[in-house]
Tab-separated table of C-alpha atoms and ligand atoms in Angstrom:
chain	number	residue	atom	x	y	z
A	1	UNK	CA	-2.544	-0.853	-22.208
A	2	UNK	CA	-5.757	0.420	-23.742
A	3	UNK	CA	-5.517	2.712	-26.754
A	4	UNK	CA	-5.806	6.299	-25.663
A	5	UNK	CA	-7.203	8.825	-28.105
A	6	UNK	CA	-5.066	11.872	-28.868
A	7	UNK	CA	-7.518	14.199	-27.212
A	8	UNK	CA	-7.612	12.390	-23.900
A	9	UNK	CA	-3.850	11.867	-24.044
A	10	UNK	CA	-3.379	15.619	-24.427
A	11	UNK	CA	-5.713	16.175	-21.550
A	12	UNK	CA	-3.751	13.762	-19.345
A	13	UNK	CA	-0.515	15.516	-20.270
A	14	UNK	CA	-1.966	18.928	-19.519
A	15	UNK	CA	-3.258	17.769	-16.164
A	16	UNK	CA	0.098	16.270	-15.371
A	17	UNK	CA	1.872	19.491	-16.411
A	18	UNK	CA	-0.296	21.594	-14.136
A	19	UNK	CA	0.065	19.234	-11.171
A	20	UNK	CA	3.830	19.135	-11.617
A	21	UNK	CA	4.029	22.882	-12.002
A	22	UNK	CA	2.300	23.252	-8.628
A	23	UNK	CA	4.481	20.533	-7.053
A	24	UNK	CA	7.658	22.346	-8.095
A	25	UNK	CA	6.550	25.960	-7.653
A	26	UNK	CA	4.098	25.737	-4.778
A	27	UNK	CA	0.867	27.727	-4.654
A	28	UNK	CA	0.424	29.718	-7.880
A	29	UNK	CA	-2.196	32.115	-9.254
A	30	UNK	CA	-4.173	30.897	-12.286
A	31	UNK	CA	-2.850	33.759	-14.399
A	32	UNK	CA	0.748	32.674	-13.653
A	33	UNK	CA	-0.065	29.092	-14.594
A	34	UNK	CA	-1.448	30.338	-17.898
A	35	UNK	CA	1.665	32.447	-18.503
A	36	UNK	CA	4.171	29.707	-17.591
A	37	UNK	CA	2.595	26.563	-18.992
A	38	UNK	CA	1.594	27.834	-22.394
A	39	UNK	CA	-2.075	26.804	-22.294
A	40	UNK	CA	-4.997	29.111	-22.921
A	41	UNK	CA	-6.811	30.656	-19.956
A	42	UNK	CA	-9.869	28.616	-20.894
A	43	UNK	CA	-7.949	25.343	-20.919
A	44	UNK	CA	-6.277	26.092	-17.573
A	45	UNK	CA	-9.644	26.965	-16.062
A	46	UNK	CA	-11.182	23.763	-17.334
A	47	UNK	CA	-8.361	21.491	-16.202
A	48	UNK	CA	-7.883	23.120	-12.806
A	49	UNK	CA	-11.642	22.913	-12.343
A	50	UNK	CA	-11.477	19.167	-13.001
A	51	UNK	CA	-8.528	18.723	-10.658
A	52	UNK	CA	-10.386	20.648	-7.966
A	53	UNK	CA	-13.405	18.445	-8.523
A	54	UNK	CA	-11.188	15.426	-7.907
A	55	UNK	CA	-9.768	17.188	-4.845
A	56	UNK	CA	-6.206	17.015	-6.203
A	57	UNK	CA	-5.827	20.766	-5.948
A	58	UNK	CA	-7.396	23.399	-3.729
A	59	UNK	CA	-7.733	27.170	-3.722
A	60	UNK	CA	-5.765	29.098	-1.131
A	61	UNK	CA	-5.804	32.788	-0.239
A	62	UNK	CA	-2.339	33.930	0.661
A	63	UNK	CA	-0.779	37.309	1.246
A	64	UNK	CA	-2.254	40.749	1.382
A	65	UNK	CA	-4.827	42.031	-0.983
A	66	UNK	CA	-4.126	45.417	-2.476
A	67	UNK	CA	-7.454	46.863	-1.512
A	68	UNK	CA	-9.724	44.535	-3.460
A	69	UNK	CA	-10.147	40.790	-3.262
A	70	UNK	CA	-7.384	38.624	-1.828
A	71	UNK	CA	-5.466	36.921	-4.634
A	72	UNK	CA	-6.407	33.256	-5.015
A	73	UNK	CA	-3.699	30.655	-5.468
A	74	UNK	CA	-4.002	27.078	-6.569
A	75	UNK	CA	-2.078	24.450	-4.628
A	76	UNK	CA	-1.707	20.689	-4.445
A	77	UNK	CA	-4.046	19.274	-1.823
A	78	UNK	CA	-1.539	17.253	0.230
A	79	UNK	CA	-4.283	15.341	2.010
A	80	UNK	CA	-6.269	14.027	-0.943
A	81	UNK	CA	-4.802	10.628	-0.142
A	82	UNK	CA	-1.746	9.051	1.380
A	83	UNK	CA	0.865	6.503	0.393
A	84	UNK	CA	2.994	3.997	2.257
A	85	UNK	CA	6.727	3.582	1.725
A	86	UNK	CA	8.693	0.616	2.962
A	87	UNK	CA	12.401	-0.039	3.061
A	88	UNK	CA	13.223	-3.695	3.410
A	89	UNK	CA	16.529	-4.436	5.121
A	90	UNK	CA	18.414	-7.441	6.351
A	91	UNK	CA	17.032	-7.376	9.893
A	92	UNK	CA	14.320	-4.733	9.961
A	93	UNK	CA	11.929	-2.747	7.882
A	94	UNK	CA	11.327	0.996	7.994
A	95	UNK	CA	7.843	2.157	7.110
A	96	UNK	CA	6.546	5.655	6.473
A	97	UNK	CA	3.150	7.070	5.623
A	98	UNK	CA	3.325	10.284	3.610
A	99	UNK	CA	0.880	12.738	2.139
A	100	UNK	CA	0.823	13.794	-1.524
A	101	UNK	CA	3.775	16.142	-1.062
A	102	UNK	CA	5.962	13.364	0.393
A	103	UNK	CA	5.653	14.870	3.871
A	104	UNK	CA	5.925	12.137	6.488
A	105	UNK	CA	2.745	11.636	8.537
A	106	UNK	CA	3.892	8.631	10.577
A	107	UNK	CA	6.979	6.482	10.590
A	108	UNK	CA	8.396	3.545	12.492
A	109	UNK	CA	10.860	0.677	12.347
A	110	UNK	CA	10.077	-2.942	12.963
A	111	UNK	CA	12.433	-5.868	13.528
A	112	UNK	CA	12.079	-8.273	10.659
A	113	UNK	CA	13.406	-11.686	9.787
A	114	UNK	CA	14.077	-12.399	6.126
A	115	UNK	CA	12.731	-15.798	5.140
A	116	UNK	CA	10.679	-17.290	2.314
A	117	UNK	CA	9.377	-14.329	0.227
A	118	UNK	CA	5.699	-15.397	0.256
A	119	UNK	CA	5.699	-15.553	4.049
A	120	UNK	CA	7.560	-12.247	4.288
A	121	UNK	CA	5.094	-10.512	1.945
A	122	UNK	CA	2.161	-11.447	4.161
A	123	UNK	CA	4.055	-10.171	7.202
A	124	UNK	CA	4.907	-6.890	5.464
A	125	UNK	CA	1.269	-6.413	4.429
A	126	UNK	CA	0.146	-6.980	8.006
A	127	UNK	CA	2.687	-4.478	9.333
A	128	UNK	CA	1.496	-1.901	6.773
A	129	UNK	CA	-2.217	-2.451	7.449
A	130	UNK	CA	-1.750	-2.351	11.238
A	131	UNK	CA	0.293	0.827	10.907
A	132	UNK	CA	-2.405	2.531	8.822
A	133	UNK	CA	-4.955	1.598	11.471
A	134	UNK	CA	-2.722	2.840	14.310
A	135	UNK	CA	-2.341	6.145	12.465
A	136	UNK	CA	-6.123	6.456	12.360
A	137	UNK	CA	-6.236	6.725	8.566
A	138	UNK	CA	-9.011	5.531	6.286
A	139	UNK	CA	-7.723	2.433	4.458
A	140	UNK	CA	-9.804	3.502	1.443
A	141	UNK	CA	-7.600	6.575	0.927
A	142	UNK	CA	-4.417	4.527	0.575
A	143	UNK	CA	-3.186	5.238	-2.968
A	144	UNK	CA	-0.427	2.668	-3.124
A	145	UNK	CA	2.622	1.107	-1.540
A	146	UNK	CA	6.206	1.706	-2.657
A	147	UNK	CA	8.949	-0.690	-1.618
A	148	UNK	CA	12.676	-0.029	-1.734
A	149	UNK	CA	14.782	-3.174	-2.004
A	150	UNK	CA	18.534	-3.682	-1.617
A	151	UNK	CA	19.452	-5.183	-4.961
A	152	UNK	CA	18.888	-5.165	-8.701
A	153	UNK	CA	15.276	-4.436	-9.571
A	154	UNK	CA	13.595	-4.733	-12.954
A	155	UNK	CA	11.191	-1.812	-12.581
A	156	UNK	CA	9.404	-2.537	-15.857
A	157	UNK	CA	8.376	-5.996	-14.692
A	158	UNK	CA	8.270	-5.244	-10.965
A	159	UNK	CA	10.703	-8.051	-10.233
A	160	UNK	CA	13.560	-8.183	-7.753
A	161	UNK	CA	16.226	-9.846	-9.862
A	162	UNK	CA	18.889	-10.381	-7.258
A	163	UNK	CA	19.698	-9.150	-3.801
A	164	UNK	CA	22.918	-10.530	-2.319
A	165	UNK	CA	22.025	-8.842	0.998
A	166	UNK	CA	18.696	-10.617	1.542
A	167	UNK	CA	19.422	-13.586	-0.688
A	168	UNK	CA	16.377	-13.363	-2.991
A	169	UNK	CA	16.420	-14.028	-6.720
A	170	UNK	CA	13.754	-13.400	-9.394
A	171	UNK	CA	10.875	-12.558	-7.111
A	172	UNK	CA	7.665	-11.033	-8.577
A	173	UNK	CA	7.299	-8.558	-5.746
A	174	UNK	CA	4.856	-6.110	-7.361
A	175	UNK	CA	2.426	-8.721	-8.589
A	176	UNK	CA	2.268	-10.646	-5.319
A	177	UNK	CA	2.232	-7.619	-3.021
A	178	UNK	CA	-0.416	-5.689	-4.962
A	179	UNK	CA	-2.644	-8.742	-4.806
A	180	UNK	CA	-2.228	-8.996	-1.028
A	181	UNK	CA	-2.567	-5.229	-0.392
A	182	UNK	CA	-5.237	-4.605	-3.030
A	183	UNK	CA	-3.637	-1.301	-4.112
A	184	UNK	CA	-0.900	-0.523	-6.664
A	185	UNK	CA	2.544	-1.581	-5.452
A	186	UNK	CA	5.760	-0.337	-7.038
A	187	UNK	CA	9.287	-1.416	-6.270
A	188	UNK	CA	12.712	-0.048	-7.032
A	189	UNK	CA	16.257	-0.347	-5.837
A	190	UNK	CA	16.377	1.372	-2.435
A	191	UNK	CA	18.985	3.948	-3.463
A	192	UNK	CA	16.860	4.873	-6.480
A	193	UNK	CA	13.811	5.397	-4.284
A	194	UNK	CA	15.799	7.794	-2.149
A	195	UNK	CA	17.193	9.554	-5.229
A	196	UNK	CA	13.736	9.862	-6.711
A	197	UNK	CA	12.400	11.632	-3.647
A	198	UNK	CA	15.348	14.030	-3.674
A	199	UNK	CA	14.598	14.684	-7.356
A	200	UNK	CA	10.863	15.213	-6.978
A	201	UNK	CA	10.525	16.739	-3.543
A	202	UNK	CA	13.974	17.436	-2.063
A	203	UNK	CA	17.442	18.849	-2.766
A	204	UNK	CA	17.248	17.788	-6.399
A	205	UNK	CA	14.232	19.950	-7.299
A	206	UNK	CA	15.204	21.765	-10.466
A	207	UNK	CA	18.612	20.055	-10.801
A	208	UNK	CA	19.547	18.277	-14.031
A	209	UNK	CA	22.603	16.272	-13.087
A	210	UNK	CA	23.193	14.957	-9.607
A	211	UNK	CA	23.769	11.717	-7.781
A	212	UNK	CA	23.261	10.160	-4.409
A	213	UNK	CA	25.858	7.810	-2.977
A	214	UNK	CA	25.083	5.843	0.149
A	215	UNK	CA	27.395	3.894	2.382
A	216	UNK	CA	26.625	1.452	5.138
A	217	UNK	CA	25.669	-2.193	4.763
A	218	UNK	CA	26.517	-1.726	1.077
A	219	UNK	CA	27.508	1.113	-1.208
A	220	UNK	CA	24.808	2.374	-3.544
A	221	UNK	CA	24.498	4.932	-6.306
A	222	UNK	CA	21.487	6.766	-7.654
A	223	UNK	CA	22.204	8.692	-10.825
A	224	UNK	CA	20.189	11.574	-12.261
A	225	UNK	CA	21.058	12.834	-15.730
A	226	UNK	CA	18.961	15.358	-17.643
A	227	UNK	CA	16.476	15.391	-14.762
A	228	UNK	CA	15.750	11.652	-14.925
A	229	UNK	CA	17.024	8.601	-13.081
A	230	UNK	CA	19.547	6.798	-15.221
A	231	UNK	CA	19.030	3.024	-15.195
A	232	UNK	CA	21.053	1.689	-18.096
A	233	UNK	CA	19.445	-1.607	-19.065
A	234	UNK	CA	17.972	-1.798	-15.577
A	235	UNK	CA	20.826	-2.574	-13.227
A	236	UNK	CA	22.836	0.676	-13.268
A	237	UNK	CA	24.229	2.024	-10.015
A	238	UNK	CA	26.156	-0.927	-8.604
A	239	UNK	CA	29.098	1.234	-7.641
A	240	UNK	CA	29.820	-1.022	-4.641
A	241	UNK	CA	30.806	-3.764	-7.041
A	242	UNK	CA	33.385	-1.861	-9.036
A	243	UNK	CA	36.693	-3.628	-8.643
A	244	UNK	CA	39.389	-1.705	-6.794
A	245	UNK	CA	41.773	-4.656	-6.289
A	246	UNK	CA	41.684	-7.357	-8.980
A	247	UNK	CA	41.771	-10.755	-7.310
A	248	UNK	CA	41.341	-9.094	-3.905
A	249	UNK	CA	38.939	-9.788	-1.056
A	250	UNK	CA	35.915	-11.938	-1.743
A	251	UNK	CA	32.633	-10.038	-2.158
A	252	UNK	CA	29.047	-11.152	-1.443
A	253	UNK	CA	28.235	-10.714	-5.144
A	254	UNK	CA	30.540	-13.609	-6.025
A	255	UNK	CA	33.460	-11.571	-7.377
A	256	UNK	CA	36.709	-10.550	-5.761
A	257	UNK	CA	38.144	-7.130	-4.987
A	258	UNK	CA	34.921	-5.074	-5.039
A	259	UNK	CA	34.828	-1.724	-3.245
A	260	UNK	CA	32.116	-3.120	-0.972
A	261	UNK	CA	34.446	-5.906	0.197
A	262	UNK	CA	36.717	-3.174	1.598
A	263	UNK	CA	34.599	-0.345	2.970
A	264	UNK	CA	31.071	-1.609	3.719
A	265	UNK	CA	30.209	-1.846	7.424
A	266	UNK	CA	30.750	-5.625	7.586
A	267	UNK	CA	34.070	-5.295	5.740
A	268	UNK	CA	35.352	-2.707	8.220
A	269	UNK	CA	34.189	-4.743	11.214
A	270	UNK	CA	35.989	-7.738	9.760
A	271	UNK	CA	39.146	-5.733	9.162
A	272	UNK	CA	39.137	-4.474	12.763
A	273	UNK	CA	38.532	-8.026	13.985
A	274	UNK	CA	41.462	-9.340	11.944
A	275	UNK	CA	43.680	-6.679	13.479
A	276	UNK	CA	42.560	-7.811	16.935
A	277	UNK	CA	40.859	-4.509	17.769
A	278	UNK	CA	37.336	-5.828	18.319
A	279	UNK	CA	35.547	-9.175	18.618
A	280	UNK	CA	33.563	-10.814	15.846
A	281	UNK	CA	30.276	-9.931	17.569
A	282	UNK	CA	31.066	-6.207	17.753
A	283	UNK	CA	29.434	-3.685	15.456
A	284	UNK	CA	30.622	-0.784	13.370
A	285	UNK	CA	29.703	1.450	16.318
A	286	UNK	CA	32.327	-0.291	18.482
A	287	UNK	CA	34.931	0.507	15.853
A	288	UNK	CA	33.814	4.151	15.668
A	289	UNK	CA	33.865	4.438	19.478
A	290	UNK	CA	37.348	2.956	19.547
A	291	UNK	CA	38.587	5.548	17.058
A	292	UNK	CA	36.904	8.345	18.998
A	293	UNK	CA	38.623	7.215	22.185
A	294	UNK	CA	42.022	7.559	20.506
A	295	UNK	CA	42.889	4.161	18.991
A	296	UNK	CA	45.305	5.005	16.184
A	297	UNK	CA	44.674	1.649	14.463
A	298	UNK	CA	40.909	2.168	14.479
A	299	UNK	CA	41.353	5.712	13.183
A	300	UNK	CA	43.509	4.419	10.372
A	301	UNK	CA	40.962	1.812	9.256
A	302	UNK	CA	38.261	4.466	9.194
A	303	UNK	CA	40.242	7.195	7.450
A	304	UNK	CA	41.484	4.709	4.838
A	305	UNK	CA	37.877	3.720	4.181
A	306	UNK	CA	36.985	7.423	3.883
A	307	UNK	CA	39.787	7.885	1.380
A	308	UNK	CA	38.618	4.976	-0.785
A	309	UNK	CA	35.075	6.301	-0.622
A	310	UNK	CA	36.203	9.831	-1.548
A	311	UNK	CA	38.178	8.432	-4.506
A	312	UNK	CA	34.998	6.760	-5.675
A	313	UNK	CA	33.166	10.091	-5.503
A	314	UNK	CA	36.001	11.691	-7.471
A	315	UNK	CA	35.715	8.954	-10.111
A	316	UNK	CA	32.013	9.753	-10.407
A	317	UNK	CA	32.739	13.471	-10.713
A	318	UNK	CA	35.324	12.702	-13.408
A	319	UNK	CA	32.899	10.566	-15.393
A	320	UNK	CA	29.628	12.467	-14.950
A	321	UNK	CA	30.542	16.040	-13.939
A	322	UNK	CA	27.377	16.376	-11.803
A	323	UNK	CA	26.220	19.596	-10.144
A	324	UNK	CA	26.336	17.929	-6.730
A	325	UNK	CA	26.621	14.579	-5.001
A	326	UNK	CA	24.436	13.819	-1.996
A	327	UNK	CA	26.289	11.487	0.360
A	328	UNK	CA	24.268	9.606	2.931
A	329	UNK	CA	23.810	6.396	4.824
A	330	UNK	CA	24.637	4.875	8.145
A	331	UNK	CA	28.339	4.614	7.212
A	332	UNK	CA	28.603	8.324	7.999
A	333	UNK	CA	28.312	7.354	11.649
A	334	UNK	CA	32.027	6.682	11.358
A	335	UNK	CA	32.460	10.403	11.933
A	336	UNK	CA	35.186	12.932	11.268
A	337	UNK	CA	37.980	10.455	10.491
A	338	UNK	CA	35.887	9.087	7.653
A	339	UNK	CA	34.756	12.480	6.366
A	340	UNK	CA	38.277	13.921	6.451
A	341	UNK	CA	39.589	10.961	4.433
A	342	UNK	CA	36.697	11.341	2.017
A	343	UNK	CA	37.207	15.080	1.493
A	344	UNK	CA	40.958	14.733	1.010
A	345	UNK	CA	40.496	12.015	-1.597
A	346	UNK	CA	37.738	13.896	-3.393
A	347	UNK	CA	40.005	16.900	-3.769
A	348	UNK	CA	43.086	14.889	-4.763
A	349	UNK	CA	41.447	12.471	-7.158
A	350	UNK	CA	39.082	14.757	-9.068
A	351	UNK	CA	40.774	15.715	-12.308
A	352	UNK	CA	42.324	19.186	-11.868
A	353	UNK	CA	40.283	20.692	-14.723
A	354	UNK	CA	37.033	19.537	-13.055
A	355	UNK	CA	37.929	20.369	-9.448
A	356	UNK	CA	35.541	22.610	-7.566
A	357	UNK	CA	32.654	22.089	-9.990
A	358	UNK	CA	30.859	19.360	-8.087
A	359	UNK	CA	29.838	19.990	-4.489
A	360	UNK	CA	29.312	17.279	-1.896
A	361	UNK	CA	26.267	17.521	0.342
A	362	UNK	CA	26.140	15.351	3.440
A	363	UNK	CA	22.684	14.072	4.263
A	364	UNK	CA	22.580	12.057	7.459
A	365	UNK	CA	19.588	10.253	6.141
A	366	UNK	CA	18.029	7.790	8.472
A	367	UNK	CA	15.886	4.821	7.595
A	368	UNK	CA	12.803	7.037	7.630
A	369	UNK	CA	14.189	9.032	4.715
A	370	UNK	CA	14.596	5.801	2.789
A	371	UNK	CA	11.051	4.697	3.520
A	372	UNK	CA	9.829	8.142	2.458
A	373	UNK	CA	11.760	7.568	-0.745
A	374	UNK	CA	9.828	4.381	-1.364
A	375	UNK	CA	6.585	6.312	-0.919
A	376	UNK	CA	7.879	8.610	-3.679
A	377	UNK	CA	7.501	5.706	-6.141
A	378	UNK	CA	3.738	5.944	-5.833
A	379	UNK	CA	3.700	9.751	-5.830
A	380	UNK	CA	5.694	9.756	-9.049
A	381	UNK	CA	3.065	7.578	-10.690
A	382	UNK	CA	0.301	9.860	-9.482
A	383	UNK	CA	1.987	13.032	-10.705
A	384	UNK	CA	3.023	11.546	-14.020
A	385	UNK	CA	-0.421	10.267	-14.795
A	386	UNK	CA	-3.144	11.597	-12.523
A	387	UNK	CA	-5.892	9.176	-11.662
A	388	UNK	CA	-9.520	10.048	-12.175
B	401	ZN	ZN1	30.866	-7.335	-5.380
């Protein structure tokens, strides 16, 4: 990175502070920005003038005037550009185009076959470019592409280290994709992308300690402490691979007895198959339908899974004492039997002294929400260090 002088670094920081203030607080009068950010009126005027020149912010007149001029507010210009978010899954991709406030403009899902990465990257780029054209957007206004991947991602290097779900290892996703797309490309673990969007634009606005836990094809964890995503040395969040039964069922990661080997969608389908309730070709939906139509065995599989999941949430509450946990993912399609098991376990297994401190929020997030999360990767970059 080029050496940045102190003066221009300060300027960047001040710009970033003002943009983020407007992102969090919405339209604000200049005088309130001055009061709340701790910059002089002159400095705020100069920086907001620059940001207006770059079209990042606009003036808005809102509310009633008290006789004289209408008060003028400054606001983020959501349409100064757009970003694309992609969630790559085992058999499909979800893609979303969002504006600068992470509001979804267009979204769709496309069937996708995982194969050699280089071939897949070209296919993904084509899907993205076609989608931008279909949406009638100017390709020149695309600010970047964020990609959420199911696995361990080295965000510093932009490398997917390992994904048991799609079978890739050590792939330089950012480098290759940004070359093909000719815009910045950022990647992250898919649960982190979702967590990031909650933190920057969603339920997590203003929260210091929260987490998102997702269940479905796998079990994922996004962890926010002190208002930032916690990554450990890079691979943090692999809650699905905590061992609940040493020497137990074999897991895709190569170990035995992982949580995921018991309560992921494929694990539950397998369990129901072994009990003779469904065939090998059936899906998790068949199992849920069976439980809903009164099969006691199916109900038991699902409520047991809910209990194990709820115990995991309680373990997290015991370790991290977060303000809230957002629970999402397609596994919630298992319905009331699952949720009842989860709630019972969460109550029972949270340490008595910590009970009632952490709330659970259910977010029936669909694949669009995940793709929107991936778009958040680019928005974060823009807000942290405005271009221009
Ligand atoms: Zn595992």
